[in-house]
mmCIF file of C-alpha atoms in Angstrom:
data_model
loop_
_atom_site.group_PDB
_atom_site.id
_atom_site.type_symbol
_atom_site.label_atom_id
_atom_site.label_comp_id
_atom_site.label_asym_id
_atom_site.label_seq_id
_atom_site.Cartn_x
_atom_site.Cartn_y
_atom_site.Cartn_z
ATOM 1 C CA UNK D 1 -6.824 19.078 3.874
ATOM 2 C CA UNK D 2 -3.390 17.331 3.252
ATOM 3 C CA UNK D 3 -3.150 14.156 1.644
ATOM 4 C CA UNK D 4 -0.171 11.231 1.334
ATOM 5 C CA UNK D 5 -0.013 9.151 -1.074
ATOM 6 C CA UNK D 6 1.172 5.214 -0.771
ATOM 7 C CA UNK D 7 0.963 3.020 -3.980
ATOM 8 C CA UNK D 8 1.826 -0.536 -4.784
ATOM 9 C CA UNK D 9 5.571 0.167 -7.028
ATOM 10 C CA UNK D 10 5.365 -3.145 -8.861
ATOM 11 C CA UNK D 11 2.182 -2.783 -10.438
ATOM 12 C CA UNK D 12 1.902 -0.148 -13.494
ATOM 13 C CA UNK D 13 -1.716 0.360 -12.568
ATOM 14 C CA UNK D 14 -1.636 1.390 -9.359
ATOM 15 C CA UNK D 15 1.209 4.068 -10.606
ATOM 16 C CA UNK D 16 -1.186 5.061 -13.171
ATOM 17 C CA UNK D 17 -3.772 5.668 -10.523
ATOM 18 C CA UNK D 18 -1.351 8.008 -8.588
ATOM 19 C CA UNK D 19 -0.917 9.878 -11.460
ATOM 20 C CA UNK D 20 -4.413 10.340 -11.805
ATOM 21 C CA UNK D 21 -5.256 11.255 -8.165
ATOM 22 C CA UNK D 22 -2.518 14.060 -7.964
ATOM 23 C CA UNK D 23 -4.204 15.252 -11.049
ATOM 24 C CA UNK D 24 -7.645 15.326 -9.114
ATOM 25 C CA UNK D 25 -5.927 17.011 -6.201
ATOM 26 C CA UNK D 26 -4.627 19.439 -8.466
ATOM 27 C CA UNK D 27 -8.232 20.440 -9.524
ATOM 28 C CA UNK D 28 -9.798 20.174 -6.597
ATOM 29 C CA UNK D 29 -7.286 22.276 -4.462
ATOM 30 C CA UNK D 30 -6.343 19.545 -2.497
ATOM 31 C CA UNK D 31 -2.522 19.443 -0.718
ATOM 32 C CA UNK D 32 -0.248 16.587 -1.332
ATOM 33 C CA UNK D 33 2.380 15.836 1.341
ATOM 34 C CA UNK D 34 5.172 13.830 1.886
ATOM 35 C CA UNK D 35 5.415 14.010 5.424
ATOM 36 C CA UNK D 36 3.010 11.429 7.013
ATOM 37 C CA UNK D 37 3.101 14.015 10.667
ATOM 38 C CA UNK D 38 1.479 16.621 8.353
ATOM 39 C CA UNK D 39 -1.199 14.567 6.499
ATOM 40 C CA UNK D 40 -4.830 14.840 7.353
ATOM 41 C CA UNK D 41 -5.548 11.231 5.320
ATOM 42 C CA UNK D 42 -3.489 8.366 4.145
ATOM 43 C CA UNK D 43 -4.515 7.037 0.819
ATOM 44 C CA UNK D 44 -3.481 3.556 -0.195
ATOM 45 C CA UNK D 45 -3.676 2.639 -3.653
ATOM 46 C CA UNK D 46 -2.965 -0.999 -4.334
ATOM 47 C CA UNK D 47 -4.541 -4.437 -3.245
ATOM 48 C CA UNK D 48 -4.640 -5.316 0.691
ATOM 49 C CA UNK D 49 -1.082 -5.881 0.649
ATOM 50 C CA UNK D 50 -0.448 -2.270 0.175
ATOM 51 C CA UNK D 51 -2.911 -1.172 2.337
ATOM 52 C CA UNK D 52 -2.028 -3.039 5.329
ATOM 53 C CA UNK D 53 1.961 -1.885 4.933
ATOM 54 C CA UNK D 54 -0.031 1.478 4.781
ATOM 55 C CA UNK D 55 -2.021 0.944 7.975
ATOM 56 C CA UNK D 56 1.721 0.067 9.493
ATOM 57 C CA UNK D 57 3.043 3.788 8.216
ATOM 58 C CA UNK D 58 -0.385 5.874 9.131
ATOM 59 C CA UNK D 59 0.291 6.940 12.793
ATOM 60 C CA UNK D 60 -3.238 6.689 13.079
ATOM 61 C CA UNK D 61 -4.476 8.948 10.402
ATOM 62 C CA UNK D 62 -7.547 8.081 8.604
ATOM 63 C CA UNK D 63 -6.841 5.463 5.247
ATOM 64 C CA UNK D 64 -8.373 5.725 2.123
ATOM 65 C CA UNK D 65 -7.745 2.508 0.175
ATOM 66 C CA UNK D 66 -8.587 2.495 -3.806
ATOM 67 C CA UNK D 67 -8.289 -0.690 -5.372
ATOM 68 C CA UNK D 68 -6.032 -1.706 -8.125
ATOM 69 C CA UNK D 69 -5.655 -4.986 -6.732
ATOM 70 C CA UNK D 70 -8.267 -7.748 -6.803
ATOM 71 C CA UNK D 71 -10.424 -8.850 -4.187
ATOM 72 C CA UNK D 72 -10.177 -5.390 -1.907
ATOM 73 C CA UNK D 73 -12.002 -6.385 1.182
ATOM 74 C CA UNK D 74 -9.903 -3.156 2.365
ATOM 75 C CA UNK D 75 -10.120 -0.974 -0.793
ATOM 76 C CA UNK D 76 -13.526 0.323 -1.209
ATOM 77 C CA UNK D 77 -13.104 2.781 -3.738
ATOM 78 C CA UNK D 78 -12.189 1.914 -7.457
ATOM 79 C CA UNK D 79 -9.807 4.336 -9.675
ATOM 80 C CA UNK D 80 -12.961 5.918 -11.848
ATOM 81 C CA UNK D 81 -14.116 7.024 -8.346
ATOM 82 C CA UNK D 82 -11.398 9.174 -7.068
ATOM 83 C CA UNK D 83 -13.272 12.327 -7.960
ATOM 84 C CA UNK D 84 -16.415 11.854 -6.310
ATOM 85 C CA UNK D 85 -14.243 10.149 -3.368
ATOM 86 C CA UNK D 86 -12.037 12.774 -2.635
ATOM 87 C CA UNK D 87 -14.986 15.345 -2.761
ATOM 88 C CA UNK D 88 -16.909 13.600 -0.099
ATOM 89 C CA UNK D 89 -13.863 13.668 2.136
ATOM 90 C CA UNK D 90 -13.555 17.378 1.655
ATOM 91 C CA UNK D 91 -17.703 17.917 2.477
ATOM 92 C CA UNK D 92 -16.800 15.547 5.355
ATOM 93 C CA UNK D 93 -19.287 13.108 3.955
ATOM 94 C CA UNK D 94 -17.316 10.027 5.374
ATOM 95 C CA UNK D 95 -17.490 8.044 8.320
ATOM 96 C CA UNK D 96 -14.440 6.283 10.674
ATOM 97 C CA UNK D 97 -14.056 2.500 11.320
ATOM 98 C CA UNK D 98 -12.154 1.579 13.735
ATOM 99 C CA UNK D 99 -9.859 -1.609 13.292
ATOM 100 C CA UNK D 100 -8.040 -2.992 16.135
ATOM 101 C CA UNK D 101 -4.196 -4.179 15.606
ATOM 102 C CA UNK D 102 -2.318 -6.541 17.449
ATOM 103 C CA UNK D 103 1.299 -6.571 18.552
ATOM 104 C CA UNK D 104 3.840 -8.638 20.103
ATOM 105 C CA UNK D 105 7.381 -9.929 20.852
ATOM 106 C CA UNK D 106 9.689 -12.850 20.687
ATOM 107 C CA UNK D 107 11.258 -13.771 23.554
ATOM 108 C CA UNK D 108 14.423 -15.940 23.338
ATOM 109 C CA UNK D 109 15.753 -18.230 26.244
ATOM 110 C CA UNK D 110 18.763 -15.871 26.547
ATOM 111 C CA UNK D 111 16.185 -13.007 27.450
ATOM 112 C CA UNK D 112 16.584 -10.997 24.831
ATOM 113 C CA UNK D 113 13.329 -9.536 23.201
ATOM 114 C CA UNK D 114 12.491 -9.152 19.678
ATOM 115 C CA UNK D 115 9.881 -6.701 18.541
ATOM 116 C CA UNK D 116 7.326 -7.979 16.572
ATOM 117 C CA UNK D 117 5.283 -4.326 15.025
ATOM 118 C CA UNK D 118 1.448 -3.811 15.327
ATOM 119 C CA UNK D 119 -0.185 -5.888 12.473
ATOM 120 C CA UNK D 120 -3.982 -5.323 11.138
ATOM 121 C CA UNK D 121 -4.750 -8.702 9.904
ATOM 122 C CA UNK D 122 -2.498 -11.215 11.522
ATOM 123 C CA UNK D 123 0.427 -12.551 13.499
ATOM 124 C CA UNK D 124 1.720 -15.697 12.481
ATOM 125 C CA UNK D 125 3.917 -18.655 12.864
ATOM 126 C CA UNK D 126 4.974 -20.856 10.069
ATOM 127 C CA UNK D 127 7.464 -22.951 8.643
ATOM 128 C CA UNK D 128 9.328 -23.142 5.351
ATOM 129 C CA UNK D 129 8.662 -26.453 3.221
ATOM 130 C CA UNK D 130 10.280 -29.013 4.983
ATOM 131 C CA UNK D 131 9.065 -30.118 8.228
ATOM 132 C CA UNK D 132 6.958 -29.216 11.319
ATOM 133 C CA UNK D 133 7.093 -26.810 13.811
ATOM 134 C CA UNK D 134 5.912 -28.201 17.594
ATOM 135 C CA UNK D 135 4.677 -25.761 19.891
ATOM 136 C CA UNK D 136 2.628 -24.696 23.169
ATOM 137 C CA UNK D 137 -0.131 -22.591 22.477
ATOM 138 C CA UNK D 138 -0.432 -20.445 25.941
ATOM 139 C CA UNK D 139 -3.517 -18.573 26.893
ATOM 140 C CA UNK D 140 -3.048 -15.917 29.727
ATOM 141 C CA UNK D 141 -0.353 -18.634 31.187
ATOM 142 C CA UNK D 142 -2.559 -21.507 31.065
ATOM 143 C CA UNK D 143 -1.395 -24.111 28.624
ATOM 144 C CA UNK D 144 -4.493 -25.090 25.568
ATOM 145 C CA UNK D 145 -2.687 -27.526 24.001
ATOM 146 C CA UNK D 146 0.761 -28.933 22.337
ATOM 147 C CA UNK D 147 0.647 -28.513 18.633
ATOM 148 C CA UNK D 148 2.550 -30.205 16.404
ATOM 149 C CA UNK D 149 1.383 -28.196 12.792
ATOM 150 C CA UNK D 150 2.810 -26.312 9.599
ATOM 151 C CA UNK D 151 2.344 -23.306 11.999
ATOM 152 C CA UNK D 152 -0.727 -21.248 14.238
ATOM 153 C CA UNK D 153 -1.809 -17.562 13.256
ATOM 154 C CA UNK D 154 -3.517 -15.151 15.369
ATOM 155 C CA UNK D 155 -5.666 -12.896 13.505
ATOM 156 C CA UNK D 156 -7.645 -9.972 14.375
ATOM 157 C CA UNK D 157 -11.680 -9.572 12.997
ATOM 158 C CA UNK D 158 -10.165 -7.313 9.790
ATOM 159 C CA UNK D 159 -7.555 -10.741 9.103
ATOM 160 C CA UNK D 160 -10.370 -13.404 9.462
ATOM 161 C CA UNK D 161 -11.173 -13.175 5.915
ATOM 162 C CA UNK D 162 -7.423 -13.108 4.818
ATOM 163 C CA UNK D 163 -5.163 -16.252 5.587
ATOM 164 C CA UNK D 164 -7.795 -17.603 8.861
ATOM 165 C CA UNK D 165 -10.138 -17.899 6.335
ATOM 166 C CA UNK D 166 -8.400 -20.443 3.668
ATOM 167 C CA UNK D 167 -6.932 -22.161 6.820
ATOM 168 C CA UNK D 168 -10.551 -22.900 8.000
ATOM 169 C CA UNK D 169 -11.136 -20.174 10.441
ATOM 170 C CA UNK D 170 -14.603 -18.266 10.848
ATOM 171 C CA UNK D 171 -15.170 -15.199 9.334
ATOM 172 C CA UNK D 172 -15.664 -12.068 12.307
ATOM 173 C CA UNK D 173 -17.312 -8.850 11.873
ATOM 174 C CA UNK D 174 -14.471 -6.398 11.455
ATOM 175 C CA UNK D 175 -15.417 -4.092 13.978
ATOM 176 C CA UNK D 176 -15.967 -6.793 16.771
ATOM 177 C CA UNK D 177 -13.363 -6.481 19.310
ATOM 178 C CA UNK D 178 -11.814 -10.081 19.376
ATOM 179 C CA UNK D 179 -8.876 -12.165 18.674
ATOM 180 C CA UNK D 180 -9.022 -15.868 16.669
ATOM 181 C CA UNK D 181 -6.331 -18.405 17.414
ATOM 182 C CA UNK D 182 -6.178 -20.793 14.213
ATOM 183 C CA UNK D 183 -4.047 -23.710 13.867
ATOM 184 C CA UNK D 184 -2.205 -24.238 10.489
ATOM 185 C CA UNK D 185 -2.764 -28.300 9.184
ATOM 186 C CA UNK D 186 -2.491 -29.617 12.802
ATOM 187 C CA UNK D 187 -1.272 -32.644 13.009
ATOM 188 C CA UNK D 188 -4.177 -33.247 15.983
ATOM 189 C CA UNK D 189 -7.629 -33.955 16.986
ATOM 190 C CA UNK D 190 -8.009 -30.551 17.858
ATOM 191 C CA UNK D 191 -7.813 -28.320 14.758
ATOM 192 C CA UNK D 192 -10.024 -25.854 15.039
ATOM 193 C CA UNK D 193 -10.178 -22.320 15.720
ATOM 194 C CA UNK D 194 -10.493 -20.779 19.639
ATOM 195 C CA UNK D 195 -12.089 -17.451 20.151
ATOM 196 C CA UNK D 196 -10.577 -15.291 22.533
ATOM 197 C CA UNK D 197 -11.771 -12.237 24.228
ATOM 198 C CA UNK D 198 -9.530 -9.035 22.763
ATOM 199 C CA UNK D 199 -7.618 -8.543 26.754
ATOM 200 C CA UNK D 200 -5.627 -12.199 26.489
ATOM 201 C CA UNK D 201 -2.464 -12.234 25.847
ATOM 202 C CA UNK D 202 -1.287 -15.576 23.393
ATOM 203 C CA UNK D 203 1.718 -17.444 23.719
ATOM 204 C CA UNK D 204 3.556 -19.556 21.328
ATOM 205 C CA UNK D 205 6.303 -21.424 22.598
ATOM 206 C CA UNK D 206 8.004 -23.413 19.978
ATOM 207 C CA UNK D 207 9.389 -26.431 21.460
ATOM 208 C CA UNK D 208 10.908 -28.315 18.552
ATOM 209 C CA UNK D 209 11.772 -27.637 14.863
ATOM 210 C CA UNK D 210 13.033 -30.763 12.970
ATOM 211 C CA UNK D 211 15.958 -31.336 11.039
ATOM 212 C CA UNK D 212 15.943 -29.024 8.294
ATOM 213 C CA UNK D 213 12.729 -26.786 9.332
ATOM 214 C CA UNK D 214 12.694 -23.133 9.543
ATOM 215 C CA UNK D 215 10.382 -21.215 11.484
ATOM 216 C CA UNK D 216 9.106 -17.496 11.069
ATOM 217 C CA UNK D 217 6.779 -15.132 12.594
ATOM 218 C CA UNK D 218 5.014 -13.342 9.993
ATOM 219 C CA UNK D 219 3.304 -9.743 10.755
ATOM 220 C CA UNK D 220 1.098 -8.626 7.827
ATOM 221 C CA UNK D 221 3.303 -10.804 5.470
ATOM 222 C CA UNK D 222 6.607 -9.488 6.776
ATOM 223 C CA UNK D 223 9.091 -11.954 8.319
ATOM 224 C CA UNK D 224 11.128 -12.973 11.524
ATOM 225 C CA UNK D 225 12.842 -16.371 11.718
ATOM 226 C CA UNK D 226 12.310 -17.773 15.473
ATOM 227 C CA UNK D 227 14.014 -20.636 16.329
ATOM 228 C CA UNK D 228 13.268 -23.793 18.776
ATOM 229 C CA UNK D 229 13.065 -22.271 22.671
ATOM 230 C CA UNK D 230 11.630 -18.427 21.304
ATOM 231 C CA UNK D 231 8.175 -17.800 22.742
ATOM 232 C CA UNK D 232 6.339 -15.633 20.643
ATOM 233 C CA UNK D 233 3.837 -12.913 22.962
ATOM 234 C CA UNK D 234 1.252 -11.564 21.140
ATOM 235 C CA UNK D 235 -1.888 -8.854 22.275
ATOM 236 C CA UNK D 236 -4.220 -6.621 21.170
ATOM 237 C CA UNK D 237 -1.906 -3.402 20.568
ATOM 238 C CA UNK D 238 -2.760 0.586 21.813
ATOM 239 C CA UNK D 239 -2.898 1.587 18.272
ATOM 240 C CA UNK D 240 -5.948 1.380 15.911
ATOM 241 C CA UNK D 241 -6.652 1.498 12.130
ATOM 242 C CA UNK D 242 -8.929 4.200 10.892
ATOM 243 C CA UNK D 243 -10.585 3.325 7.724
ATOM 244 C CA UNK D 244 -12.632 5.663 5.789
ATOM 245 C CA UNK D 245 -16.098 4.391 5.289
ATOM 246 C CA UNK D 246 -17.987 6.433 1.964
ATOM 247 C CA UNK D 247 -20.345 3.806 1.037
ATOM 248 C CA UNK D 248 -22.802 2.244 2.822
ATOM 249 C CA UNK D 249 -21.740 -1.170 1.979
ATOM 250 C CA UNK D 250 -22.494 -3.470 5.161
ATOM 251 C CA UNK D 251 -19.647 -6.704 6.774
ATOM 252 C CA UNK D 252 -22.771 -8.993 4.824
ATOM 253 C CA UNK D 253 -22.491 -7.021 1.431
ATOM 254 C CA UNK D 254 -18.675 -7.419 1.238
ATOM 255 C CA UNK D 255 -18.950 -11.011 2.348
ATOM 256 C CA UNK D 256 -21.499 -12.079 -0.672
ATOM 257 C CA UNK D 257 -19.650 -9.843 -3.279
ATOM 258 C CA UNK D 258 -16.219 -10.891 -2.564
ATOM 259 C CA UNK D 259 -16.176 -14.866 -1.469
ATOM 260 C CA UNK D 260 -17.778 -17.018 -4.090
#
């Protein structure tokens, strides 16, 4: 079994915890790589931050996130549990969850096409701190209404307890095979969240920015500025997130333990 390692740089824990792991390895026989095309399992060591960038770099490879971060709804295992952790991986004493991703692409009015890469939690439009964005949100070509709102964020089920959630959006199973469409401060009757089957394909065509607004679609936290005419495509992508699963902590047990 090969292993490679991605840790959060900034924080002196989560270096610490490295340390610690290739020290475990090291006892317990276990290959470090540095070439993701030759690793077995990704582990992530960090908060959700680092382990979505992770899920980004995995090529599909299993994830192992350990948590040096805060809440974790991503990183089950904590740093005093790497040993048992890794020894359960090597007994194959582990299960696979599958996450679904979503990707997309901007589309400017001269043609050209931006791409937008697959994203675990969410895809999302939003301004800076001056301003409004208005837009068309587009459902499988059909118009659901004009927006005019700080911004609009698709999110998959493993996002609806990241930003969806402190905008108001409901929280989804992770493993449910949908996509939420939730509207950032809307400036409208119509502010709440639309469920969509995980086939549609979402539009967002932004239709005016006012004087002195900036616009950008954010993937996982990482940034695009869009400008007034882009439409903004997004769908559920090919690619998938595999998350090793050690405990058997249910959706409900992470729920009460982690949103007071």
């Amino acid at each position: 079994m090969k292993l490679i390692i991605f840790h959060d740089t900034y924080r002196k824990e989560a270096s610490q915890t490295k340390e610690k792991l290739i020290e475990i390895t090291e006892e317990l026989k276990i290959e470090i790589t540095d070439n993701i095309n030759d690793a077995d399992i990704v582990i992530s060591i960090g908060g959700d931050g680092t382990f979505l960038k992770s899920a980004r770099l995995s090529e599909g490879k299993p994830i192992l996130g350990i948590n040096t971060g805060t809440l974790g709804f991503l990183t089950e295992v904590s740093p005093e549990n790497i040993k048992k952790a890794l020894q359960k991986i090597s007994e194959g004493n582990y299960e696979i969850e599958n996450r679904m991703m979503l990707e997309g692409e901007i589309i400017k009015e001269t043609g050209e096409r931006i791409e937008i890469p697959e994203s675990l939690n969410e895809i999302t439009i939003s301004k800076n701190t001056i301003g409004v964005v208005r837009f068309d949100a587009i459902i499988n070509g059909k118009v659901i209404n004009s927006y005019t709102a700080d911004g609009i964020l698709v999110c998959t089920p493993t996002g609806s307890t990241a930003y969806n959630l402190s905008c108001g959006g409901p929280i989804v199973d992770p493993t449910a095979q949908i996509m939420t469409l939730t509207p950032i401060a809307p400036h409208t009757i119509l502010n709440r969240s639309v469920i969509l089957s995980d086939d549609s394909t979402v539009e967002i065509r932004i239709t005016e920015l006012r004087e002195n607004t900036t616009s950008h679609v954010l993937y996982d936290g990482k940034a695009i500025e869009v400008f007034s005419g882009d439409t903004v495509r997004i769908k559920k992508s090919d690619k998938i997130t595999k998350i090793i699963k050690l405990e058997e902590r249910s959706f409900i047990d992470n729920i009460r333990e982690n949103i007071k």
